[in-house]
Coordinates of C-alpha atoms in Angstrom, one line a residue:
M214 CA -19.7 46.7 -20.6
S215 CA -16.3 48.1 -21.0
K216 CA -16.6 50.1 -17.9
R217 CA -17.3 47.0 -15.7
L218 CA -14.8 45.4 -13.5
D219 CA -13.4 42.1 -14.9
I220 CA -13.9 40.2 -11.7
L221 CA -15.9 40.7 -8.5
I222 CA -15.5 38.6 -5.5
F223 CA -18.7 38.6 -3.3
G224 CA -18.4 37.3 0.3
A225 CA -15.0 38.6 0.4
T226 CA -15.0 39.0 4.2
G227 CA -15.6 35.2 4.8
Y228 CA -12.9 32.6 5.7
T229 CA -12.6 31.3 2.0
G230 CA -13.2 34.7 0.6
Q231 CA -10.0 35.8 2.2
Y232 CA -7.9 33.2 0.2
V233 CA -9.7 33.9 -3.1
I234 CA -8.9 37.6 -2.6
E235 CA -5.2 36.9 -2.1
E236 CA -5.1 34.6 -5.1
M237 CA -6.9 37.2 -7.2
A238 CA -4.2 40.0 -6.0
R239 CA -1.5 37.7 -7.3
K240 CA -3.0 37.3 -10.8
A241 CA -4.5 40.8 -11.3
N242 CA -1.2 42.3 -12.4
Q243 CA -0.2 39.2 -14.4
F244 CA -3.4 39.5 -16.5
G245 CA -4.2 43.1 -16.4
F246 CA -7.6 42.7 -14.8
K247 CA -9.5 45.4 -13.0
W248 CA -11.2 43.7 -9.9
G249 CA -13.1 44.4 -6.9
I250 CA -14.6 42.7 -3.8
A251 CA -18.1 43.1 -2.3
G252 CA -19.8 42.4 1.0
R253 CA -22.1 43.7 3.8
T254 CA -19.8 46.2 5.5
A255 CA -17.4 48.7 3.8
S256 CA -15.0 48.7 6.7
K257 CA -14.6 45.0 6.8
L258 CA -14.0 44.9 3.0
K259 CA -11.0 47.5 3.7
Q260 CA -9.8 45.3 6.4
V261 CA -9.6 42.1 4.4
L262 CA -8.0 43.9 1.7
Q263 CA -5.3 45.2 4.1
E264 CA -5.0 41.6 5.3
A265 CA -4.4 40.3 1.8
S266 CA -1.9 43.2 1.2
N267 CA 0.1 41.9 4.5
V268 CA 0.0 38.3 3.2
T269 CA 0.9 38.6 -0.4
G270 CA 3.3 41.7 -0.1
I271 CA 1.2 43.6 -2.8
E272 CA 1.0 47.2 -1.7
N273 CA -1.9 49.7 -2.2
L274 CA -4.6 47.0 -2.5
T275 CA -7.0 49.2 -0.2
S276 CA -6.7 52.0 -2.5
N277 CA -6.4 50.3 -5.7
V278 CA -9.2 47.7 -5.4
D279 CA -12.8 48.6 -5.7
T280 CA -15.4 47.8 -2.8
I281 CA -18.9 47.4 -3.1
V282 CA -21.5 47.0 -0.4
A283 CA -24.2 44.4 -1.1
N284 CA -26.4 42.2 1.1
V285 CA -28.1 39.0 0.1
T286 CA -31.3 40.1 1.7
N287 CA -31.5 43.2 -0.6
S288 CA -32.2 42.2 -4.2
Q289 CA -31.5 45.7 -5.5
S290 CA -28.1 45.8 -3.9
L291 CA -27.4 42.5 -5.6
I292 CA -28.4 43.8 -9.0
D293 CA -26.3 46.9 -8.6
M294 CA -23.3 44.8 -7.5
C295 CA -23.6 42.4 -10.4
A296 CA -24.0 45.4 -13.0
H297 CA -20.4 46.4 -11.9
T298 CA -18.6 43.2 -13.1
K299 CA -18.2 40.9 -15.9
V300 CA -17.7 37.9 -13.8
L301 CA -19.0 37.5 -10.2
I302 CA -17.3 34.9 -7.9
N303 CA -19.9 34.0 -5.2
C304 CA -18.4 32.9 -2.0
V305 CA -21.5 33.3 0.2
G306 CA -22.9 30.2 1.5
P307 CA -24.8 28.0 2.6
Y308 CA -26.0 28.3 -1.1
R309 CA -29.4 26.8 -0.6
L310 CA -30.1 29.9 1.8
Y311 CA -28.4 32.7 0.1
G312 CA -27.4 31.4 -3.4
E313 CA -30.5 31.8 -5.7
P314 CA -30.9 35.6 -5.4
V315 CA -27.2 36.1 -6.5
V316 CA -27.9 34.0 -9.6
E317 CA -31.1 35.9 -10.4
A318 CA -29.2 39.2 -10.2
C319 CA -26.4 38.0 -12.4
I320 CA -29.0 36.9 -15.0
Q321 CA -30.7 40.2 -14.8
S322 CA -27.4 42.1 -15.2
H323 CA -25.8 39.8 -17.8
T324 CA -23.0 38.9 -15.7
H325 CA -21.1 35.4 -15.6
Y326 CA -21.5 33.6 -12.4
I327 CA -19.0 31.1 -10.5
D328 CA -19.4 29.8 -7.1
I329 CA -17.7 27.2 -4.9
C330 CA -20.8 25.4 -3.9
G331 CA -20.7 21.7 -2.9
E332 CA -24.5 21.2 -2.5
P333 CA -26.2 19.1 -5.0
Q334 CA -29.6 20.3 -4.3
F335 CA -28.7 23.9 -5.0
L336 CA -26.6 23.1 -8.1
E337 CA -29.4 21.0 -9.7
T338 CA -32.3 23.6 -8.6
I339 CA -30.3 26.3 -10.4
Q340 CA -29.7 24.3 -13.6
L341 CA -33.4 23.3 -13.6
R342 CA -34.7 26.9 -13.1
Y343 CA -32.3 29.1 -14.9
D344 CA -30.5 27.1 -17.7
S345 CA -32.9 28.5 -20.3
Q346 CA -32.7 32.1 -19.1
A347 CA -28.9 31.9 -19.1
Q348 CA -29.0 30.7 -22.6
E349 CA -31.2 33.5 -23.8
R350 CA -29.0 36.2 -21.9
E351 CA -25.7 34.5 -23.1
I352 CA -24.3 34.2 -19.8
A353 CA -22.5 31.3 -18.2
I354 CA -23.6 30.1 -14.7
V355 CA -21.0 27.6 -13.4
G356 CA -21.3 26.3 -9.9
S357 CA -18.9 23.9 -7.8
C358 CA -15.7 25.6 -9.0
G359 CA -13.9 24.9 -5.9
F360 CA -12.4 21.7 -4.8
D361 CA -16.0 20.4 -4.5
S362 CA -16.4 19.4 -7.2
L363 CA -14.2 20.7 -10.1
I364 CA -11.2 18.3 -9.3
A365 CA -13.4 15.2 -9.9
D366 CA -15.3 16.7 -12.7
L367 CA -12.5 18.1 -14.9
G368 CA -10.2 15.1 -14.0
A369 CA -12.8 12.6 -15.2
E370 CA -13.6 14.7 -18.3
T371 CA -9.9 15.0 -19.1
I372 CA -9.4 11.2 -18.9
R373 CA -12.5 10.6 -21.0
Q374 CA -11.1 12.9 -23.7
Q375 CA -7.6 11.1 -23.6
C376 CA -9.4 7.7 -24.0
E377 CA -11.6 8.9 -26.8
Q378 CA -8.5 10.0 -28.8
N379 CA -7.1 6.5 -28.2
N380 CA -10.2 4.8 -29.3
L381 CA -10.6 3.3 -25.8
E382 CA -14.1 3.0 -24.2
I383 CA -14.7 3.6 -20.6
A384 CA -17.0 1.7 -18.4
L385 CA -16.2 3.2 -15.0
I386 CA -13.9 5.8 -13.3
E387 CA -13.4 5.7 -9.7
S388 CA -11.7 8.3 -7.7
Y389 CA -10.0 8.0 -4.4
I390 CA -9.3 11.1 -2.4
T391 CA -6.5 11.4 0.2
L392 CA -6.2 14.3 2.2
N393 CA -2.8 14.9 4.2
F394 CA -3.0 17.4 6.9
P395 CA -0.6 18.3 9.8
K396 CA -1.5 17.8 13.4
S397 CA -3.6 20.7 14.6
T398 CA -5.5 21.7 17.6
R399 CA -7.4 24.4 15.9
G400 CA -9.3 22.2 13.5
L401 CA -9.2 21.7 9.7
M402 CA -12.6 22.8 8.3
H403 CA -14.4 26.1 8.7
Y404 CA -17.8 26.2 10.4
A405 CA -19.4 27.5 7.1
T406 CA -18.3 24.3 5.2
W407 CA -19.8 22.2 7.9
E408 CA -23.0 24.3 7.9
S409 CA -23.6 23.6 4.3
A410 CA -23.0 19.9 4.7
V411 CA -25.5 19.8 7.4
Y412 CA -28.3 21.6 5.3
G413 CA -27.3 19.5 2.2
I414 CA -27.6 16.1 3.7
S415 CA -30.7 17.2 5.8
H416 CA -32.5 18.1 2.4
A417 CA -31.2 15.0 0.4
N418 CA -34.8 13.8 0.1
E419 CA -35.4 16.7 -2.3
L420 CA -33.0 15.1 -4.9
K421 CA -35.1 12.3 -6.3
P422 CA -38.1 14.4 -7.5
L423 CA -35.7 17.2 -8.6
R424 CA -33.7 14.7 -10.9
R425 CA -36.9 13.5 -12.3
K426 CA -37.5 16.8 -13.8
L427 CA -33.9 17.6 -14.6
F428 CA -32.9 14.3 -16.2
Q429 CA -35.9 13.4 -18.4
Q430 CA -34.0 11.1 -20.7
K431 CA -32.5 7.9 -19.4
L432 CA -28.7 7.4 -20.4
P433 CA -27.5 4.2 -21.9
Y434 CA -24.7 3.7 -19.3
P435 CA -22.3 0.7 -19.8
N436 CA -23.3 -2.5 -18.3
Y437 CA -20.8 -2.5 -15.4
K438 CA -21.1 -3.8 -11.9
I439 CA -20.3 -1.1 -9.3
E440 CA -19.7 -2.3 -5.7
K441 CA -22.0 -0.5 -3.4
K442 CA -20.7 -0.9 0.0
S443 CA -20.3 1.5 2.9
L444 CA -16.6 0.0 3.6
R445 CA -14.4 -1.8 1.1
K446 CA -10.9 -2.8 0.5
T447 CA -9.2 -1.8 -2.8
T448 CA -5.7 -2.1 -4.4
I449 CA -4.1 0.9 -6.0
R450 CA -0.8 0.2 -7.7
G451 CA -0.2 -3.0 -5.7
K452 CA -1.0 -1.4 -2.3
S453 CA -4.2 -2.2 -0.4
Y454 CA -6.3 0.5 1.0
W455 CA -9.6 0.9 2.6
A456 CA -12.1 3.0 1.1
V457 CA -15.4 4.8 2.0
P458 CA -17.8 6.2 -0.5
F459 CA -17.6 10.0 -0.7
P460 CA -20.8 11.7 0.2
G461 CA -20.0 15.2 -1.4
S462 CA -21.2 16.7 -4.6
D463 CA -18.5 14.9 -6.8
K464 CA -20.8 12.2 -8.2
S465 CA -23.8 14.5 -8.7
V466 CA -21.7 17.1 -10.7
V467 CA -20.0 14.3 -12.9
Q468 CA -23.3 12.8 -13.7
R469 CA -24.7 16.2 -14.9
T470 CA -21.7 16.3 -17.1
Q471 CA -22.4 12.8 -18.5
Y472 CA -26.0 13.9 -19.1
F473 CA -24.8 16.9 -21.0
N474 CA -22.1 15.0 -23.0
Y475 CA -24.7 12.4 -24.0
T476 CA -27.8 14.7 -24.8
K477 CA -25.9 17.6 -26.4
L478 CA -22.7 16.2 -27.8
N479 CA -23.8 12.7 -28.4
K480 CA -20.9 11.1 -26.2
K481 CA -21.3 7.9 -24.5
P482 CA -21.9 8.3 -20.7
I483 CA -19.6 6.7 -18.1
H484 CA -20.3 5.7 -14.7
F485 CA -18.4 7.5 -11.9
Q486 CA -18.0 6.5 -8.2
P487 CA -15.8 8.6 -5.8
Y488 CA -14.4 7.4 -2.6
F489 CA -12.3 8.6 0.5
Q490 CA -9.0 6.4 0.5
M491 CA -8.2 5.6 4.2
P492 CA -4.9 4.5 5.4
S493 CA -6.1 1.7 7.8
F494 CA -9.2 -0.4 8.7
M495 CA -9.7 1.5 11.9
S496 CA -9.6 5.0 10.4
A497 CA -12.1 3.8 7.9
V498 CA -14.5 2.4 10.6
K499 CA -14.1 5.7 12.4
L500 CA -15.1 7.6 9.4
V501 CA -18.2 5.4 8.7
F502 CA -19.2 5.7 12.4
F503 CA -19.1 9.5 12.3
G504 CA -20.8 9.6 8.8
C505 CA -23.6 7.4 10.1
L506 CA -23.9 9.7 13.2
F507 CA -24.0 12.7 11.1
S508 CA -26.5 11.4 8.7
L509 CA -28.8 10.2 11.7
F510 CA -28.8 13.7 13.3
T511 CA -29.6 15.3 10.1
K512 CA -33.0 13.5 10.0
F513 CA -34.7 15.4 12.6
K514 CA -34.7 19.1 13.8
L515 CA -33.1 18.7 17.2
G516 CA -30.3 16.7 15.8
I517 CA -29.5 19.5 13.0
Q518 CA -29.5 22.1 15.8
C519 CA -27.0 19.8 17.8
L520 CA -24.8 19.6 14.7
L521 CA -24.8 23.2 14.3
K522 CA -24.3 24.2 17.8
F523 CA -21.5 21.7 18.6
P524 CA -19.6 21.3 15.3
R525 CA -16.3 20.4 17.0
L526 CA -17.8 17.4 19.0
F527 CA -19.8 15.8 16.2
S528 CA -16.7 16.3 13.7
A529 CA -14.1 14.6 16.3
G530 CA -12.4 18.1 16.5
L531 CA -12.1 18.7 12.6
V532 CA -14.6 21.6 12.5
T533 CA -14.2 24.9 14.3
R534 CA -15.7 28.4 13.8
E535 CA -12.1 29.7 13.3
G536 CA -11.2 27.4 10.6
A537 CA -7.7 26.1 10.0
A538 CA -4.7 28.0 10.9
R539 CA -2.9 29.5 7.9
A540 CA 0.3 27.5 8.7
D541 CA -1.5 24.3 8.7
C542 CA -3.1 25.2 5.3
E543 CA 0.2 25.8 4.0
Q544 CA 1.4 22.4 5.0
A545 CA -1.6 20.5 3.8
S546 CA -2.2 18.6 0.4
F547 CA -4.3 16.3 -1.4
K548 CA -4.1 13.6 -4.0
M549 CA -7.1 12.2 -5.9
T550 CA -6.4 9.0 -7.7
F551 CA -8.5 8.1 -10.7
I552 CA -8.9 4.5 -11.6
T553 CA -10.2 4.0 -15.2
H554 CA -11.9 0.7 -16.0
A555 CA -11.7 0.4 -19.7
E556 CA -12.5 -2.3 -22.5
N557 CA -10.7 -5.8 -22.2
D558 CA -10.2 -5.4 -18.5
Q559 CA -7.8 -2.5 -19.0
K560 CA -7.1 -0.1 -16.0
L561 CA -5.6 3.3 -16.2
I562 CA -4.3 5.1 -13.3
H563 CA -4.1 9.1 -12.9
E564 CA -3.2 11.0 -10.0
L565 CA -4.3 14.8 -9.6
T566 CA -2.4 16.4 -6.7
G567 CA -2.1 19.7 -5.2
P568 CA -2.0 21.9 -2.1
D569 CA -4.4 22.3 0.7
P570 CA -7.7 21.4 -0.9
G571 CA -10.3 23.5 1.1
Y572 CA -8.8 27.0 0.8
I573 CA -5.6 27.2 -1.2
T574 CA -6.6 24.9 -3.9
T575 CA -10.1 26.2 -4.1
S576 CA -8.9 29.8 -4.6
I577 CA -6.5 28.7 -7.3
L578 CA -9.3 26.9 -9.0
T579 CA -11.9 29.8 -8.8
I580 CA -9.7 32.3 -10.1
G581 CA -8.5 30.0 -12.8
C582 CA -12.1 29.5 -13.9
A583 CA -12.9 33.4 -13.8
I584 CA -9.8 33.7 -16.2
M585 CA -11.2 31.1 -18.4
L586 CA -14.4 33.0 -18.7
L587 CA -12.8 36.1 -19.6
K588 CA -9.9 34.9 -21.9
E589 CA -11.4 31.8 -23.4
N590 CA -15.1 32.4 -23.5
D591 CA -15.3 31.2 -27.1
R592 CA -14.4 27.8 -26.1
L593 CA -17.4 27.1 -24.1
P594 CA -19.8 24.8 -25.7
F595 CA -22.6 27.3 -25.9
K596 CA -22.7 30.9 -25.4
G597 CA -24.8 30.7 -22.2
G598 CA -26.3 28.2 -19.9
V599 CA -25.9 26.6 -16.6
F600 CA -22.8 24.4 -16.8
T601 CA -20.7 22.0 -14.7
P602 CA -17.1 23.0 -14.5
A603 CA -16.3 20.0 -17.1
V604 CA -18.7 21.2 -19.6
A605 CA -17.7 24.7 -19.3
F606 CA -13.9 24.3 -19.0
G607 CA -13.2 20.9 -20.5
R608 CA -12.2 22.5 -23.8
T609 CA -10.3 25.4 -22.5
S610 CA -6.6 25.5 -21.3
L611 CA -7.7 25.3 -17.6
M612 CA -5.7 22.1 -17.0
N613 CA -2.6 23.6 -18.4
Y614 CA -3.2 26.7 -16.2
L615 CA -3.8 24.7 -13.0
D616 CA -0.6 22.5 -13.8
K617 CA 1.6 25.7 -13.6
E618 CA -0.1 26.6 -10.3
G619 CA 0.9 23.3 -8.7
I620 CA -2.2 21.2 -9.4
S621 CA -1.3 18.6 -11.9
L622 CA -2.8 15.5 -13.4
T623 CA -0.4 12.7 -14.3
Q624 CA -0.9 9.2 -15.7
K625 CA 0.8 6.6 -13.8
I626 CA 2.0 3.1 -14.8
Q627 CA -0.9 1.0 -16.1
T628 CA -1.9 -1.7 -13.8
Q629 CA -1.3 -5.3 -15.0
Q630 CA -3.7 -6.9 -17.4
I631 CA -5.0 -10.2 -16.6
L632 CA -2.8 -12.6 -18.6
R633 CA -4.3 -15.9 -17.5
Q634 CA -7.4 -17.1 -15.5
Y635 CA -8.2 -20.5 -13.9
T636 CA -11.2 -22.0 -12.3
I637 CA -10.3 -24.1 -9.2
K638 CA -12.7 -26.7 -7.8
K639 CA -12.3 -28.4 -4.4
D640 CA -13.4 -32.0 -4.1
F641 CA -16.4 -32.4 -2.1
F642 CA -15.8 -35.8 -0.5
G643 CA -12.3 -36.2 0.8
G644 CA -12.4 -38.3 3.9
F645 CA -9.5 -37.4 6.1
K646 CA -7.5 -36.0 3.3
A647 CA -6.2 -32.4 3.6
G648 CA -7.9 -31.3 0.3
E649 CA -7.9 -32.3 -3.3
Y650 CA -8.4 -29.7 -6.2
S651 CA -9.1 -29.7 -9.9
I652 CA -7.7 -26.6 -11.6
Y653 CA -9.4 -25.9 -15.1
D654 CA -9.2 -23.1 -17.8
Q655 CA -11.2 -19.9 -17.0
Y656 CA -14.3 -21.6 -18.5
G657 CA -14.0 -24.6 -16.2
N658 CA -13.9 -26.9 -19.3
I659 CA -10.4 -28.3 -19.6
L660 CA -8.6 -29.9 -16.8
L661 CA -4.9 -28.6 -16.5
F662 CA -3.8 -29.4 -13.1
R663 CA -5.0 -31.5 -10.2
F664 CA -4.0 -31.8 -6.4
E665 CA -3.8 -35.2 -4.9
S666 CA -3.3 -35.5 -1.2
R667 CA -2.7 -38.1 1.4
Y668 CA -4.6 -39.3 4.4
G669 CA -3.5 -38.0 7.6
F670 CA -3.9 -35.0 10.2
T671 CA -1.5 -32.8 8.3
Q672 CA -1.6 -31.2 4.8
T673 CA 0.4 -33.4 2.2
A674 CA -0.3 -33.0 -1.4
Q675 CA 1.2 -33.3 -4.8
L676 CA 0.3 -31.4 -8.0
Y677 CA 0.1 -32.9 -11.3
A678 CA 0.0 -31.4 -14.6
Y679 CA -2.4 -32.8 -17.2
P680 CA -3.0 -34.4 -19.7
G681 CA 0.4 -36.2 -19.1
K682 CA -0.3 -36.2 -15.2
Q683 CA 3.4 -35.2 -14.5
M684 CA 4.1 -34.1 -10.8
V685 CA 5.2 -30.5 -10.9
A686 CA 4.9 -29.3 -7.2
S687 CA 4.1 -30.4 -3.7
I688 CA 3.3 -28.9 -0.5
R689 CA 3.8 -30.5 3.1
N690 CA 2.5 -28.8 6.3
N691 CA 4.7 -28.8 9.3
W692 CA 1.9 -29.4 12.0
S693 CA 1.6 -26.6 14.6
P694 CA -1.1 -25.6 16.8
W695 CA -0.7 -21.9 16.2
L696 CA 1.5 -21.1 13.2
Y697 CA 1.0 -22.4 9.7
D698 CA 4.1 -23.5 8.3
A699 CA 4.5 -25.6 5.1
E700 CA 7.3 -26.6 2.8
I701 CA 6.9 -26.5 -0.9
Q702 CA 8.7 -27.9 -3.8
V703 CA 8.4 -26.7 -7.5
F704 CA 9.8 -28.3 -10.5
D705 CA 11.9 -26.0 -12.6
T706 CA 11.6 -27.1 -16.2
I707 CA 14.4 -24.7 -17.4
F708 CA 17.0 -26.2 -15.2
N709 CA 15.4 -29.4 -14.8
Q710 CA 15.6 -29.5 -10.9
W711 CA 13.3 -29.0 -7.7
I712 CA 13.3 -25.8 -6.1
P713 CA 12.3 -25.6 -2.4
G714 CA 10.3 -23.1 -0.7
R715 CA 8.2 -22.2 2.2
I716 CA 4.7 -20.8 3.1
T717 CA 4.3 -19.3 6.7
Q718 CA 1.7 -17.3 8.4
A719 CA 2.7 -14.0 9.5
F720 CA 1.1 -14.1 13.0
P721 CA -0.6 -17.1 14.6
N722 CA -4.3 -17.3 13.9
Y723 CA -5.0 -13.4 14.1
S724 CA -3.5 -12.5 10.8
F725 CA -4.9 -13.1 7.1
R726 CA -1.3 -12.6 5.9
Y727 CA 1.2 -15.2 4.6
I728 CA 4.8 -14.9 3.7
I729 CA 5.8 -17.0 0.5
Q730 CA 9.5 -17.6 0.1
Y731 CA 10.6 -19.1 -3.3
A732 CA 13.8 -18.8 -5.4
N733 CA 15.1 -15.6 -3.4
R734 CA 11.7 -14.0 -3.8
H735 CA 9.6 -12.9 -0.9
L736 CA 5.8 -12.7 -1.6
I737 CA 2.9 -11.6 0.6
M738 CA -0.4 -13.4 0.3
E739 CA -3.1 -11.3 2.1
H740 CA -6.9 -12.0 2.5
N741 CA -9.1 -9.0 2.4
I742 CA -11.2 -8.9 5.6
F743 CA -14.9 -9.2 5.1
S744 CA -14.3 -10.0 1.6
L745 CA -14.0 -13.2 -0.6
T746 CA -10.7 -11.9 -2.2
T747 CA -7.1 -12.8 -1.4
E748 CA -4.0 -11.1 -3.2
I749 CA -0.4 -12.2 -3.9
R750 CA 2.1 -9.3 -4.2
N751 CA 5.8 -8.7 -3.9
E752 CA 6.8 -8.0 -0.3
Q753 CA 9.3 -5.4 -1.2
P754 CA 8.4 -2.2 -3.4
P755 CA 7.2 -2.0 -6.1
N756 CA 4.8 -4.5 -4.5
Y757 CA 2.4 -4.8 -7.5
I758 CA -0.1 -7.6 -7.5
L759 CA 0.9 -10.9 -8.9
A760 CA -2.2 -12.8 -8.7
R761 CA -5.6 -12.5 -7.1
M762 CA -8.0 -15.1 -6.2
R763 CA -11.7 -15.0 -5.3
L764 CA -13.9 -17.6 -3.5
R765 CA -17.1 -17.6 -5.4
L766 CA -20.1 -16.4 -3.4
S767 CA -22.0 -19.6 -4.1
S768 CA -19.1 -21.6 -2.7
I769 CA -19.2 -20.3 1.0
I770 CA -20.7 -23.6 1.7
L771 CA -18.4 -26.6 0.5
P772 CA -17.6 -27.4 -2.1
N773 CA -15.2 -24.5 -2.5
K774 CA -14.8 -22.9 -6.0
Y775 CA -12.2 -20.2 -6.7
D776 CA -11.3 -18.0 -9.5
L777 CA -7.7 -17.3 -10.0
Q778 CA -6.3 -14.3 -12.1
V779 CA -2.6 -14.2 -12.8
Y780 CA -1.1 -10.8 -14.0
T781 CA 2.7 -11.4 -14.6
N782 CA 4.9 -14.1 -16.0
E783 CA 7.4 -13.5 -13.3
L784 CA 6.9 -16.9 -11.5
P785 CA 5.3 -20.2 -12.4
D786 CA 1.7 -20.3 -11.9
V787 CA 2.0 -23.3 -9.6
I788 CA 3.1 -21.0 -6.8
Y789 CA -0.3 -19.4 -6.8
F790 CA -2.0 -23.0 -6.8
L791 CA 0.2 -23.8 -3.8
A792 CA -0.5 -20.6 -2.2
L793 CA -4.3 -21.2 -2.5
A794 CA -4.1 -24.7 -1.1
A795 CA -2.2 -23.4 1.9
Y796 CA -4.7 -20.6 2.6
D797 CA -7.9 -22.9 2.1
Y798 CA -6.3 -25.6 4.4
N799 CA -5.3 -23.1 7.1
N800 CA -8.7 -21.3 7.0
G801 CA -10.6 -24.6 7.2
R802 CA -8.5 -25.6 10.2
R803 CA -9.1 -22.2 11.8
I804 CA -12.8 -22.7 11.3
R805 CA -12.7 -26.3 12.7
S806 CA -10.7 -25.0 15.9
G807 CA -13.4 -22.3 16.4
Q808 CA -16.3 -24.8 16.2
N809 CA -14.4 -27.0 18.6
G810 CA -14.1 -24.1 21.1
K811 CA -10.4 -23.8 20.8

């Protein structure tokens, strides 16, 4: 074992392998590692070493780094290759086609194994078939050690450990990935990644029977409702974004970690749901469209052939056989935001940021994992087995290592907790009145406020506080065929005077956004399209949420019933009551206009 290399990179002549070699070259001197590379052709191995030398400025790589010729179609060459190293990094994909013989060779050679796979079928098949053998041989088989899916898995595990230390129980962790790339005519993704995705989605039907064998014990997940929509709007730190479920291996890998934590370590499992975070509605729709098209074409043989033959066409230019230009990678970055839903409606926000995810971050992660296997092998939960990244490295110093490499996890300001909740019911019979509402406590039992309105064609209403029925606010709509415009009055109990304000629609009839002016404050009320939720927040940064109101699903048909949640004490709650009255009235007017053909 002492004569072995410390680390060997297999698939070194591939696009991703080139970046992994460069990162390995930078770390070899720092840690005193003896390393090498392996591939099908000796001349190409020397060539990539020379290219790595040119990029990194490290001289004599071609003479100082060992090269080994090996081919996935020759099992003996794989065994000989693995016998030369303590840790093998496998960069040869698609893994469902070429990965399993390499794992078998590592087990026979007593060699630790790492890959950058993002294919759930392969990862779970390897765990089912080789976990017991890896335990017997005391070697670690750790898949998905690239951007797919170490970032999500290790990030979620780090947050879980932090909450465990603070005696805070988690129900759900959501991740929202944002990718920032410069404009490029060459594409942003290499064909090999695309090929792996095509084969992975086309064989997704294999997962269900596979998981019945792999996960024989049912986990007691928290009773928490998870939205299952292909397109949803969410709010992160007061800003609204569109989100689309992330189709990669993140959820699969994190679920495997939860299964291990519960069955082996007796830790409570948590729900995990990953998303793409999109900057606009149209970008989200575009992603959903291409995602549906991609999924459809993977269902039949001719479709698969088209996807593999015309990757640029079916990816809107993102995928090319050449991959992203190095200059573009150096300008790219990512951010993964974790929203942790904990007990008592608490929400924690963490952000994990880093450079280009596909190649630069992946190479840093992969080499970091190899270093942990060599330097901190005693911190693995068991001496051998098939592990997820979080299971293998969740107790090592990998997060500290990554932080020094520019991949850092930070906790942001905790979102506001719900301070007060109200149930608001609209009267069913109002004649020609603009709308009357009763405002109760969150349980709908105690009457706290009531809107009383006048008969007429415009909205005129007063708000009374109970039980004394004292008038505390009013709203009067200045009738307009297009733009909603209402004057409001709020009684200030501190200064014992009425303070005027205004609620206006941001754009006639086509916008679900309103501007609320009150006491030198400008607020935004925005309705989430295709949902039942309306939010009120500051117009100027930090534009965090002040209140959120939601129409109950059972109230789509009159009478309307709303739930109102208040997050701050900055403004009197009657402002939010007035805002709801304005939105409900104008929305009803818009519906009536549509019904009349206007």
